[in-house]
Coordinates of C-alpha atoms in Angstrom, one line a residue:
X830 CA -59.4 -3.3 -34.0
X831 CA -61.6 -6.2 -34.0
X832 CA -59.6 -8.6 -36.1
X833 CA -57.2 -7.8 -33.5
X834 CA -58.9 -8.7 -30.2
X835 CA -57.1 -11.5 -29.1
X836 CA -53.8 -9.7 -29.1
X837 CA -55.1 -6.8 -27.2
X838 CA -56.6 -9.3 -24.4
X839 CA -53.2 -10.8 -24.1
X840 CA -51.4 -8.0 -24.1
X841 CA -53.6 -6.3 -21.4
X842 CA -52.9 -9.2 -19.6
X843 CA -49.8 -9.2 -19.7
X844 CA -49.1 -5.6 -18.8
X845 CA -51.2 -6.2 -15.8
X846 CA -49.2 -9.2 -14.5
X847 CA -45.9 -7.5 -14.9
X848 CA -47.3 -4.7 -13.0
X849 CA -48.4 -6.7 -10.3
X850 CA -45.4 -8.9 -10.4
X851 CA -43.7 -5.7 -9.8
X852 CA -42.1 -6.3 -13.3
X853 CA -43.5 -3.2 -15.6
X854 CA -40.1 -1.4 -16.5
X855 CA -39.3 0.4 -20.3
X856 CA -36.3 -0.9 -21.6
X857 CA -35.2 2.7 -22.3
X858 CA -36.2 4.4 -18.9
X859 CA -34.3 4.9 -15.5
X860 CA -37.7 5.7 -13.6
X861 CA -40.6 3.2 -13.1
X862 CA -42.7 6.6 -13.0
X863 CA -42.4 6.4 -16.5
X864 CA -43.5 3.0 -17.3
X865 CA -46.7 4.1 -15.2
X866 CA -47.3 7.3 -16.9
X867 CA -47.6 5.7 -20.4
X868 CA -49.8 2.7 -18.7
X869 CA -52.2 4.9 -17.5
X870 CA -52.6 6.8 -20.4
X871 CA -52.5 3.9 -22.6
X872 CA -55.4 1.9 -20.1
X873 CA -57.4 4.9 -20.3
X874 CA -58.0 5.0 -24.0
X875 CA -58.8 1.1 -23.6
X876 CA -61.2 2.1 -21.3
X877 CA -62.7 4.5 -23.9
X878 CA -63.2 1.7 -26.1
X879 CA -64.9 -0.2 -23.9
X880 CA -66.8 1.9 -22.6
X881 CA -67.9 2.6 -26.4
X882 CA -68.7 -1.1 -26.7
X883 CA -66.3 -1.5 -29.5
X884 CA -64.0 -4.2 -28.1
X885 CA -65.0 -8.1 -28.6
X886 CA -65.2 -10.6 -25.5
X887 CA -62.0 -11.5 -24.8
X888 CA -60.5 -8.1 -24.6
X889 CA -63.5 -6.7 -22.7
X890 CA -63.4 -9.5 -20.1
X891 CA -59.6 -8.7 -19.5
X892 CA -60.2 -4.8 -19.5
X893 CA -63.5 -5.6 -17.0
X894 CA -61.4 -7.5 -14.5
X895 CA -57.8 -6.2 -14.4
X896 CA -57.2 -2.8 -16.0
X897 CA -59.7 -0.7 -13.0
X898 CA -57.2 -2.4 -10.0
X899 CA -54.4 -1.2 -11.9
X900 CA -55.2 2.1 -12.4
X901 CA -56.1 2.5 -8.9
X902 CA -53.2 0.9 -7.8
X903 CA -51.3 3.2 -10.0
X904 CA -53.1 6.3 -8.1
X905 CA -52.7 5.4 -4.8
X906 CA -48.8 4.7 -5.6
X907 CA -48.1 8.5 -7.1
X908 CA -50.1 9.9 -4.5
X909 CA -48.4 8.9 -2.1
X910 CA -45.0 9.6 -3.6
X911 CA -45.4 13.3 -3.8
X912 CA -43.5 15.6 -1.7
X913 CA -44.4 18.3 0.2
X914 CA -43.4 20.8 -2.5
X915 CA -45.6 19.6 -5.0
X916 CA -42.7 17.1 -6.7
X917 CA -41.8 13.9 -7.4
X918 CA -38.2 11.8 -7.4
X919 CA -36.4 14.4 -5.3
X920 CA -37.2 17.6 -6.7
X921 CA -37.0 16.5 -10.3
X922 CA -38.7 18.1 -12.4
X923 CA -38.8 15.1 -15.3
X924 CA -40.3 12.9 -12.8
X925 CA -42.7 15.5 -11.9
X926 CA -44.3 16.0 -15.3
X927 CA -44.8 12.6 -15.6
X928 CA -46.6 11.8 -12.7
X929 CA -48.9 14.9 -13.0
X930 CA -49.5 13.7 -16.5
X931 CA -50.7 10.2 -15.3
X932 CA -52.7 12.0 -12.5
X933 CA -53.9 14.2 -15.6
X934 CA -55.2 11.0 -17.4
X935 CA -56.9 9.1 -14.1
X936 CA -58.8 11.9 -13.7
X937 CA -60.7 11.1 -16.2
X938 CA -61.8 8.1 -14.4
X939 CA -65.5 7.9 -12.2
X940 CA -63.7 9.0 -8.9
X941 CA -65.9 9.3 -6.1
X942 CA -65.5 13.0 -5.3
X943 CA -63.6 13.1 -2.1
X944 CA -60.9 11.1 -4.6
X945 CA -61.4 13.5 -7.2
X946 CA -60.4 16.3 -4.4
X947 CA -57.2 14.6 -3.8
X948 CA -56.0 13.8 -7.6
X949 CA -56.6 17.8 -8.6
X950 CA -55.0 18.8 -5.4
X951 CA -52.0 16.9 -6.4
X952 CA -52.1 18.3 -9.6
X953 CA -52.1 22.1 -8.3
X954 CA -49.2 21.5 -6.0
X955 CA -47.4 19.8 -8.9
X956 CA -47.9 22.2 -11.5
X957 CA -47.2 25.1 -9.0
X958 CA -43.8 23.2 -8.5
X959 CA -42.8 23.1 -12.5
X960 CA -43.9 26.7 -13.0
X961 CA -42.1 27.9 -10.2
X962 CA -38.9 26.0 -11.1
X963 CA -39.2 25.7 -15.1
X964 CA -37.0 29.1 -15.8
X965 CA -33.7 28.2 -16.1
X966 CA -33.5 24.8 -15.6
X967 CA -31.0 22.7 -17.3
X968 CA -33.3 19.3 -18.1
X969 CA -29.9 17.1 -17.8
X970 CA -31.1 14.8 -15.2
X971 CA -29.5 10.9 -16.6
X972 CA -33.0 9.0 -16.8
X973 CA -32.9 7.5 -20.5
X974 CA -30.7 4.2 -21.6
X975 CA -29.1 3.9 -24.3
X976 CA -25.7 2.2 -24.1
X977 CA -25.5 4.0 -20.7
X978 CA -27.3 6.3 -19.2
X979 CA -27.8 9.6 -20.5
X980 CA -30.3 12.9 -20.6
X981 CA -32.6 14.0 -23.2
X982 CA -33.6 17.7 -22.5
X983 CA -35.6 18.5 -25.5
X984 CA -37.6 15.5 -24.6
X985 CA -38.1 16.2 -20.8
X986 CA -38.7 19.9 -21.8
X987 CA -41.7 18.8 -23.6
X988 CA -42.9 16.5 -21.2
X989 CA -42.6 19.3 -18.6
X990 CA -44.3 21.8 -20.9
X991 CA -47.0 19.1 -21.4
X992 CA -48.0 18.7 -17.5
X993 CA -47.8 22.2 -17.2
X994 CA -50.6 22.9 -19.8
X995 CA -52.8 19.7 -19.8
X996 CA -56.2 19.2 -18.6
X997 CA -58.1 16.4 -17.6
X998 CA -61.3 15.8 -20.6
X999 CA -64.3 15.7 -18.1
X1000 CA -64.9 11.9 -19.5
X1001 CA -68.6 11.3 -19.6
X1002 CA -68.4 7.7 -18.7
X1003 CA -71.7 5.0 -19.2
X1004 CA -73.0 3.2 -15.9
X1005 CA -71.1 0.2 -17.0
X1006 CA -67.7 1.5 -16.9
X1007 CA -68.4 3.6 -13.8
X1008 CA -69.4 0.3 -12.0
X1009 CA -66.1 -1.0 -12.3
X1010 CA -64.9 1.2 -9.6
X1011 CA -68.0 2.6 -8.0
X1012 CA -68.0 3.3 -4.1
X1013 CA -70.8 4.8 -2.5
X1014 CA -69.5 8.1 -0.7
X1015 CA -71.1 7.7 2.4
X1016 CA -69.4 4.2 2.6
X1017 CA -66.2 6.0 1.7
X1018 CA -66.8 8.5 4.4
X1019 CA -68.0 6.0 7.1
X1020 CA -64.7 4.0 6.4
X1021 CA -62.7 6.4 6.0
X1022 CA -63.5 8.0 9.5
X1023 CA -63.5 4.8 11.3
X1024 CA -59.7 3.7 10.0
X1025 CA -58.4 7.3 10.0
X1026 CA -59.0 6.6 14.4
X1027 CA -56.6 3.5 14.5
X1028 CA -53.4 4.2 15.6
X1029 CA -51.8 2.7 12.8
X1030 CA -53.4 5.4 10.7
X1031 CA -53.4 8.4 12.9
X1032 CA -50.0 8.8 13.4
X1033 CA -49.6 8.9 9.6
X1034 CA -48.6 12.1 8.3
X1035 CA -51.3 11.6 5.3
X1036 CA -53.2 8.6 6.8
X1037 CA -56.4 10.1 5.4
X1038 CA -55.4 10.6 2.1
X1039 CA -54.2 7.0 2.3
X1040 CA -57.0 5.6 3.8
X1041 CA -59.1 7.1 0.9
X1042 CA -57.3 5.6 -1.9
X1043 CA -56.9 2.6 -0.4
X1044 CA -60.5 2.5 0.2
X1045 CA -60.9 3.2 -3.6
X1046 CA -58.4 0.7 -4.7
X1047 CA -60.9 -1.8 -2.6
X1048 CA -63.7 -1.0 -4.7
X1049 CA -61.6 -1.9 -8.0
X1050 CA -61.1 -5.7 -6.8
X1051 CA -64.4 -6.2 -4.8
X1052 CA -65.8 -8.0 -7.7
X1053 CA -62.5 -10.2 -8.1
X1054 CA -62.1 -10.7 -4.1
X1055 CA -65.8 -11.6 -3.7
X1056 CA -65.0 -14.0 -6.9
X1057 CA -62.0 -15.4 -5.4
X1058 CA -63.8 -16.9 -2.5
X1059 CA -64.8 -21.0 -2.2
X1060 CA -68.2 -21.9 -1.5
X1061 CA -66.9 -24.4 1.9
X1062 CA -68.7 -22.9 4.7
X1063 CA -72.5 -22.9 5.1
X1064 CA -73.7 -19.7 6.9
X1065 CA -77.3 -20.7 7.7
X1066 CA -77.9 -18.9 10.8
X1067 CA -75.6 -16.6 11.0
X1068 CA -75.8 -12.5 10.5
X1069 CA -74.3 -10.5 8.0
X1070 CA -70.4 -11.3 7.4
X1071 CA -69.5 -7.8 8.5
X1072 CA -65.5 -8.9 7.7
X1073 CA -66.1 -9.2 4.2
X1074 CA -65.7 -5.3 4.4
X1075 CA -62.7 -4.4 6.3
X1076 CA -60.3 -7.7 4.6
X1077 CA -59.7 -6.1 1.6
X1078 CA -58.3 -2.9 3.5
X1079 CA -56.5 -4.6 5.8
X1080 CA -54.1 -6.2 3.2
X1081 CA -54.7 -2.8 0.7
X1082 CA -54.2 -0.9 3.4
X1083 CA -51.0 -1.7 5.2
X1084 CA -49.7 -2.4 1.6
X1085 CA -50.1 0.8 1.0
X1086 CA -48.8 2.3 4.3
X1087 CA -45.6 0.2 3.6
X1088 CA -45.3 1.7 0.1
X1089 CA -44.9 -1.7 -1.5
X1090 CA -45.8 -2.9 -5.1
X1091 CA -46.0 -6.4 -4.4
X1092 CA -49.8 -6.8 -4.9
X1093 CA -49.7 -10.7 -6.3
X1094 CA -50.1 -12.3 -2.9
X1095 CA -52.8 -9.8 -1.8
X1096 CA -55.8 -11.9 -3.3
X1097 CA -54.3 -15.3 -1.9
X1098 CA -54.3 -13.8 1.4
X1099 CA -57.4 -11.8 1.5
X1100 CA -59.7 -15.2 0.8
X1101 CA -57.7 -17.6 3.6
X1102 CA -58.3 -14.3 5.9
X1103 CA -62.0 -15.1 4.8
X1104 CA -62.0 -18.9 5.2
X1105 CA -60.5 -18.3 8.8
X1106 CA -63.2 -16.4 9.8
X1107 CA -65.8 -18.6 8.4
X1108 CA -63.7 -21.3 10.2
X1109 CA -64.7 -20.0 13.7
X1110 CA -67.8 -19.4 12.5
X1111 CA -68.6 -23.1 11.5
X1112 CA -67.1 -24.5 14.5
X1113 CA -69.4 -22.0 16.7
X1114 CA -72.4 -22.3 14.7
X1115 CA -72.4 -26.1 14.0
X1116 CA -69.9 -27.8 15.6
X1117 CA -70.7 -26.3 18.8
X1118 CA -74.7 -26.3 18.6
X1119 CA -74.8 -29.8 17.1
X1120 CA -72.0 -32.0 17.9
X1121 CA -71.5 -30.6 21.4
X1122 CA -71.4 -34.1 22.9
X1123 CA -69.3 -35.4 19.8
X1124 CA -66.5 -33.6 20.4
X1125 CA -63.6 -36.4 20.6
X1126 CA -65.3 -37.6 17.3
X1127 CA -64.8 -34.3 15.5
X1128 CA -61.3 -34.1 16.9
X1129 CA -60.9 -37.6 15.6
X1130 CA -62.2 -36.4 12.1
X1131 CA -59.6 -33.6 12.1
X1132 CA -57.0 -35.9 12.5
X1133 CA -58.1 -37.8 10.0
X1134 CA -58.0 -35.3 7.2
X1135 CA -54.7 -33.9 8.6
X1136 CA -52.6 -37.5 9.5
X1137 CA -53.7 -40.1 7.3
X1138 CA -50.8 -41.8 6.6
X1139 CA -50.0 -42.1 10.4
X1140 CA -49.2 -44.7 12.8
X1141 CA -52.6 -46.2 13.9
X1142 CA -52.1 -45.3 17.7
X1143 CA -53.7 -42.2 18.9
X1144 CA -53.6 -41.0 22.2
X1145 CA -56.5 -40.8 23.9
X1146 CA -58.4 -37.4 24.7
X1147 CA -60.8 -36.1 26.5
X1148 CA -62.8 -38.0 29.7
X1149 CA -59.4 -40.3 30.7
X1150 CA -56.7 -37.5 30.2
X1151 CA -56.2 -34.6 33.1
X1152 CA -58.0 -31.1 31.3
X1153 CA -54.5 -29.9 31.4
X1154 CA -53.1 -32.7 29.3
X1155 CA -55.4 -32.7 26.7
X1156 CA -55.6 -29.3 26.1
X1157 CA -52.4 -28.3 25.7
X1158 CA -50.9 -30.7 23.8
X1159 CA -50.0 -30.4 19.9
X1160 CA -52.0 -32.4 17.6
X1161 CA -50.9 -36.4 17.9
X1162 CA -49.9 -38.1 14.6
X1163 CA -52.4 -40.9 14.6
X1164 CA -56.0 -41.7 13.3
X1165 CA -58.6 -43.5 14.4
X1166 CA -58.8 -47.3 13.5
X1167 CA -59.3 -47.9 9.7
X1168 CA -63.2 -48.9 8.3
X1169 CA -64.1 -52.4 7.4
X1170 CA -63.6 -51.2 4.1
X1171 CA -59.9 -50.5 4.6
X1172 CA -60.2 -46.1 4.5
X1173 CA -60.2 -43.5 7.4
X1174 CA -63.2 -42.1 7.2
X1175 CA -65.5 -41.8 9.9
X1176 CA -68.1 -44.4 9.6
X1177 CA -70.8 -44.1 7.2
X1178 CA -73.3 -44.5 9.2
X1179 CA -72.6 -41.0 11.2
X1180 CA -73.4 -39.0 8.4
X1181 CA -73.4 -35.4 10.8
X1182 CA -70.0 -36.7 11.1
X1183 CA -69.3 -37.0 7.8
X1184 CA -70.7 -33.5 6.6
X1185 CA -68.3 -32.0 8.8
X1186 CA -65.2 -34.0 7.4
X1187 CA -66.6 -32.9 4.0
X1188 CA -66.4 -29.1 4.8
X1189 CA -63.0 -29.5 6.7
X1190 CA -61.5 -31.4 3.9
X1191 CA -62.6 -29.1 1.8
X1192 CA -61.2 -26.2 3.6
X1193 CA -57.7 -28.3 4.2
X1194 CA -57.4 -29.3 0.3
X1195 CA -58.1 -25.3 -0.6
X1196 CA -55.0 -24.3 1.4
X1197 CA -52.9 -27.4 1.1
X1198 CA -53.1 -27.7 -2.7
X1199 CA -52.2 -24.0 -3.4
X1200 CA -49.9 -23.3 -6.3
X1201 CA -47.1 -22.2 -3.5
X1202 CA -47.7 -24.8 -1.2
X1203 CA -47.0 -27.8 -3.5
X1204 CA -43.7 -26.3 -4.6
X1205 CA -42.8 -25.9 -1.2
X1206 CA -39.9 -27.9 0.5
X1207 CA -41.5 -30.9 2.2
X1208 CA -40.1 -29.5 5.9
X1209 CA -42.7 -26.1 4.8
X1210 CA -45.3 -28.6 3.6
X1211 CA -45.2 -30.8 6.8
X1212 CA -45.0 -27.6 9.2
X1213 CA -47.8 -26.0 7.4
X1214 CA -50.1 -29.5 7.9
X1215 CA -49.2 -29.0 11.9
X1216 CA -50.3 -25.7 12.4
X1217 CA -53.5 -26.3 10.0
X1218 CA -54.4 -29.1 12.2
X1219 CA -53.5 -27.6 16.0
X1220 CA -55.6 -24.2 14.6
X1221 CA -58.9 -26.9 14.0
X1222 CA -58.2 -28.9 16.9
X1223 CA -57.8 -25.7 19.2
X1224 CA -61.5 -24.9 17.9
X1225 CA -62.7 -28.1 19.5
X1226 CA -60.6 -27.2 22.6
X1227 CA -61.6 -23.9 22.7
X1228 CA -65.8 -25.1 22.6
X1229 CA -64.8 -27.7 25.5
X1230 CA -63.7 -24.6 27.7
X1231 CA -66.9 -22.4 27.0
X1232 CA -69.0 -25.7 27.4
X1233 CA -67.1 -26.2 30.8
X1234 CA -67.6 -22.7 31.9
X1235 CA -71.3 -22.7 31.4
X1236 CA -71.8 -25.5 34.0
X1237 CA -69.7 -23.4 36.3
X1238 CA -71.6 -23.0 39.7
X1239 CA -73.0 -19.7 39.9
X1240 CA -71.4 -19.1 42.7
X1241 CA -67.9 -18.9 41.8
X1242 CA -66.7 -15.8 39.4
X1243 CA -63.3 -16.9 37.7
X1244 CA -63.2 -19.7 35.5
X1245 CA -60.5 -22.4 35.8
X1246 CA -60.3 -24.5 33.0
X1247 CA -57.6 -26.6 34.8
X1248 CA -54.2 -25.0 32.9
X1249 CA -52.7 -21.6 33.2
X1250 CA -53.5 -18.2 31.3
X1251 CA -50.1 -18.1 30.3
X1252 CA -50.5 -21.3 28.8
X1253 CA -53.9 -20.9 27.3
X1254 CA -52.8 -17.7 25.6
X1255 CA -49.5 -19.2 24.3
X1256 CA -51.2 -22.3 23.3
X1257 CA -54.4 -23.1 22.6
X1258 CA -55.5 -19.5 22.0
X1259 CA -53.0 -18.4 19.9
X1260 CA -53.3 -20.9 17.8
X1261 CA -57.0 -20.4 17.7
X1262 CA -56.4 -17.1 16.4
X1263 CA -54.8 -18.8 12.9
X1264 CA -52.1 -16.5 12.9
X1265 CA -49.0 -19.1 13.6
X1266 CA -50.4 -21.2 10.6
X1267 CA -51.5 -18.2 8.4
X1268 CA -47.5 -16.9 8.8
X1269 CA -46.4 -20.3 7.8
X1270 CA -48.9 -20.0 4.9
X1271 CA -47.9 -16.8 4.1
X1272 CA -43.9 -17.8 3.9
X1273 CA -45.0 -20.1 1.2
X1274 CA -46.3 -17.0 -1.0
X1275 CA -43.3 -15.0 -0.6
X1276 CA -40.4 -18.1 -1.1
X1277 CA -39.1 -18.8 -4.7
X1278 CA -40.5 -22.1 -5.9
X1279 CA -38.8 -24.9 -4.2
X1280 CA -37.3 -23.1 -1.4
X1281 CA -38.0 -21.5 1.8
X1282 CA -37.4 -17.7 2.6
X1283 CA -36.1 -19.2 6.0
X1284 CA -33.2 -21.5 5.6
X1285 CA -31.3 -21.8 8.6
X1286 CA -32.6 -23.3 12.1
X1287 CA -32.1 -19.8 13.8
X1288 CA -33.9 -18.5 11.5
X1289 CA -37.0 -20.1 11.4
X1290 CA -37.2 -20.5 15.4
X1291 CA -36.7 -16.2 15.8
X1292 CA -39.6 -16.2 13.1
X1293 CA -42.1 -18.7 14.8
X1294 CA -41.0 -16.6 18.2
X1295 CA -41.7 -13.1 16.7
X1296 CA -45.2 -14.8 15.2
X1297 CA -46.1 -16.7 18.6
X1298 CA -45.8 -13.6 19.8
X1299 CA -47.7 -11.6 17.3
X1300 CA -50.6 -14.3 17.7
X1301 CA -50.8 -14.0 21.7
X1302 CA -51.1 -9.9 20.9
X1303 CA -53.6 -10.5 18.3
X1304 CA -55.5 -12.8 20.7
X1305 CA -55.4 -10.1 23.7
X1306 CA -56.5 -7.3 21.2
X1307 CA -58.8 -9.4 20.3
X1308 CA -60.3 -10.8 23.6
X1309 CA -60.5 -6.8 24.5
X1310 CA -62.8 -5.9 22.1
X1311 CA -65.3 -8.8 21.8
X1312 CA -66.1 -9.4 25.9
X1313 CA -69.8 -8.2 25.4
X1314 CA -70.0 -10.4 22.5
X1315 CA -68.2 -13.5 24.6
X1316 CA -70.4 -13.0 27.6
X1317 CA -73.7 -13.2 25.6
X1318 CA -72.6 -16.5 23.1
X1319 CA -70.7 -18.1 26.6
X1320 CA -67.3 -17.9 25.0
X1321 CA -64.2 -18.3 26.9
X1322 CA -62.6 -14.7 27.0
X1323 CA -58.8 -13.8 28.7
X1324 CA -60.9 -11.9 31.5
X1325 CA -62.4 -15.0 32.3
X1326 CA -59.3 -16.6 34.0
X1327 CA -58.6 -16.5 37.5
X1328 CA -55.9 -14.1 37.2
X1329 CA -57.9 -11.4 36.0
X1330 CA -60.4 -11.3 38.8
X1331 CA -59.0 -10.1 42.4
X1332 CA -62.6 -8.9 43.1
X1333 CA -66.0 -10.0 43.7
X1334 CA -68.6 -8.8 41.6
X1335 CA -71.4 -10.2 43.5
X1336 CA -71.1 -7.5 46.0
X1337 CA -72.5 -4.7 43.6
X1338 CA -73.0 -3.8 40.2
X1339 CA -70.6 -1.3 40.6
X1340 CA -68.1 -3.6 41.8
X1341 CA -69.0 -6.0 38.5
X1342 CA -68.0 -3.0 37.0
X1343 CA -65.1 -2.6 38.2
X1344 CA -63.5 -5.9 37.5
X1345 CA -64.4 -5.9 34.0
X1346 CA -62.8 -2.5 33.1
X1347 CA -59.9 -3.6 35.4
X1348 CA -59.3 -6.8 33.8
X1349 CA -59.6 -5.1 30.2
X1350 CA -56.9 -2.8 31.6
X1351 CA -54.2 -5.7 32.7
X1352 CA -55.1 -7.5 29.4
X1353 CA -54.3 -4.6 27.4
X1354 CA -50.9 -4.0 29.0
X1355 CA -50.3 -7.9 28.6
X1356 CA -50.8 -6.9 24.9
X1357 CA -48.3 -4.2 24.8
X1358 CA -46.0 -6.3 26.5
X1359 CA -46.2 -8.7 23.7
X1360 CA -45.9 -6.4 21.4
X1361 CA -42.2 -5.3 22.9
X1362 CA -41.3 -8.9 22.9
X1363 CA -42.5 -9.4 19.2
X1364 CA -40.4 -6.3 18.0
X1365 CA -37.6 -7.4 20.1
X1366 CA -37.6 -11.5 17.6
X1367 CA -38.2 -9.1 15.1
X1368 CA -35.2 -6.9 15.1
X1369 CA -33.1 -9.9 15.9
X1370 CA -34.5 -11.8 12.8
X1371 CA -34.1 -8.9 10.7
X1372 CA -30.0 -9.3 11.2
X1373 CA -30.6 -12.6 9.6
X1374 CA -32.3 -12.9 6.9
X1375 CA -32.3 -9.8 3.8
X1376 CA -34.2 -6.5 4.1
X1377 CA -36.4 -7.7 0.6
X1378 CA -37.9 -10.8 3.1
X1379 CA -38.1 -8.4 6.1
X1380 CA -40.0 -5.9 4.1
X1381 CA -42.8 -8.4 3.2
X1382 CA -43.1 -9.8 6.7
X1383 CA -44.3 -6.5 7.3
X1384 CA -47.3 -6.4 5.5
X1385 CA -48.3 -9.8 7.3
X1386 CA -47.1 -8.0 10.8
X1387 CA -48.9 -4.8 10.4
X1388 CA -52.2 -6.1 8.9
X1389 CA -52.0 -8.8 12.3
X1390 CA -51.3 -5.6 14.2
X1391 CA -54.4 -4.0 12.2
X1392 CA -57.2 -6.3 13.1
X1393 CA -56.0 -6.2 16.9
X1394 CA -56.8 -2.2 16.7
X1395 CA -59.8 -3.0 14.7
X1396 CA -61.4 -5.0 17.7
X1397 CA -60.4 -3.1 20.4
X1398 CA -62.0 -0.1 18.3
X1399 CA -65.1 -2.7 17.1
X1400 CA -66.2 -6.3 16.9
X1401 CA -66.5 -7.2 13.3
X1402 CA -67.5 -10.9 13.7
X1403 CA -70.6 -12.0 13.0
X1404 CA -72.5 -13.4 15.3
X1405 CA -75.7 -16.4 15.6
X1406 CA -79.0 -15.4 14.9
X1407 CA -81.2 -16.1 17.4

C-alpha cells in the first residue's frame, strides 16, 4: 500500500469532492443509495488502515480531514430517508438492502451512544421489513444500467440475504480515530434538548433524530470549521464565543431538515456567520469603547475601504446634518481627501484609526476576494460591495444611537432617535443584522461562474424584498431575546422606541415590568407580520425562478429564521467583560 499512497490520497479527495458536490453516482446503477453504500464500506476499510497507522502522510491527511465528515453526512441522509415501515425507496427491497448494509458498516464507527441507538434501531426496523417481505418477492426492480435499464434478480437477492444476515464487527478504535468524530455525551444531550424545543424542529416528525445526527455531523466538521476561521478581529476583553457552538448546527441542521445534499457552500457560510458575529463584537468592544469621539472618521475609513475610486466629494455626515437624514441615507459613493502621498488612506498620524482600517480591510478582502465573488457579474459584485458598506456603516450609526440614548434625561422613558421605528428597522437595523449583505454573498455561492441566479429586474426586486422582510424579522426576534443584554450594555433595542411605550414606568416597578412585557408582545406580533410578508414575496419569487434556486434559497431562509428562534430562547452573543 505504501507505494500507492499518493494515488490513494488523490482518490479519497476525488470521492469526497464528488460526494459534497452531489456528483457521486455509479455508472451502472440508477440509485444514489447504491453509491452511498459502496462509499461507506470503502471508507470504513480506509479508516481501519488509518487506525492501524498503515497509511503514509498524504493518505493520512486526506483520510483525517475529509472522510469522517462524509461518513457522518451519509449516515444523516440514510437515516432521514427511512420510511415508517422500515424500508427505503418507497418500500423497495433492493434499496432497503443497500441502506441496511451501509448502516451496518457505519455502526462500526465510534459513535456516541445516543447516535448508536438510532442506527441500531433503524437496522432492526429495516431487517424486519426485509424478513417480512422477502419470501415470494420477484426482485424485478429496474435499477441497473446496461444499454437500457434492467433488473438483476440474482444480485438483488444476494444483497437482500446479506442485509438480513450481516452484523457490525464492533471495531476497537484507537483514541486517535475516536478523536476524529468525538462529541461528549453531555454536550450532545444538552444541545439536542435545546434545539428540540425550537419551533423549526419541534414540529418535525423526527426532529430529535435529525438534531442528533446534525450535531454528530457538526462534531466531524468541527476541526475543519475552526481551522477555516481567519484571524481578523481581536477578541480582547470579550467573553467566550458561544456562537461557535451554534453556528455549525444552524447550517447543517437546516440542510438536513430540507433533505439537501448540497454541502459545498456550508463551510463558506459558517465562516461568514462567525465573522459577522465578530464584526458586531469589534464595533462594540473596540470602536464604541475607544473611538466614540471619532465616529465620523470611522465612517470615512469604511467609505474609503469600499469606495476607493469614487468622486472626491463626500456627503457631510453628522453635526451639520439632521439625525434623520444622516442616519437613514445609504452609503455615499465618495471618499475623504487624498493624503499628501496621493493615497486614500487615513493620515499616518492617526495610528488608532489605521488599526481599525487594517482590521476592516482584512474583513472586506475576505468577502470580496472569495473565488465565487470574483467570478460573479460586475453588477452583483457592486451590489455586494454596497450591501457590505451599508452593513459596516450601520454599526457606526447604531453606536451613535446608543450613545445618544445614554445621554437622554432620566425623566424621559422612550428614546427619540430622530427616525420612526418603521424606517429604522427597515434600514439601519435591518442592514445591521448582516442578512442583506450575507444574502448577496450567498447568491454568489449558488450561482454558476460568471452568472447570476437572479437574472431579471423582477427576480432581483422580489429577492431583495423577500430578504428585507427576512432581515427585519431577524432583527425583531433578536431584539426580543436580547432586551436584558441591551439594557446592561446600553445598546438601542426595538422596544426603546416611543412606538412601544404607552405607559410611564416611573409609576411603579410593576408598571415597568408591564411596559417591557407589553413592548415585547407587540414586537413579536410585528415579527410574525414580517414573516407573512416574507412568505408572500417568497411565493411570488418562486414563480419567477427555477425550483433548484428556490431549494437553495430555502436553506438561507431557514438558517436566518433559526437564528431568530434561537435568540428568542437564548441570547448567544458574547458580552464585554467588566
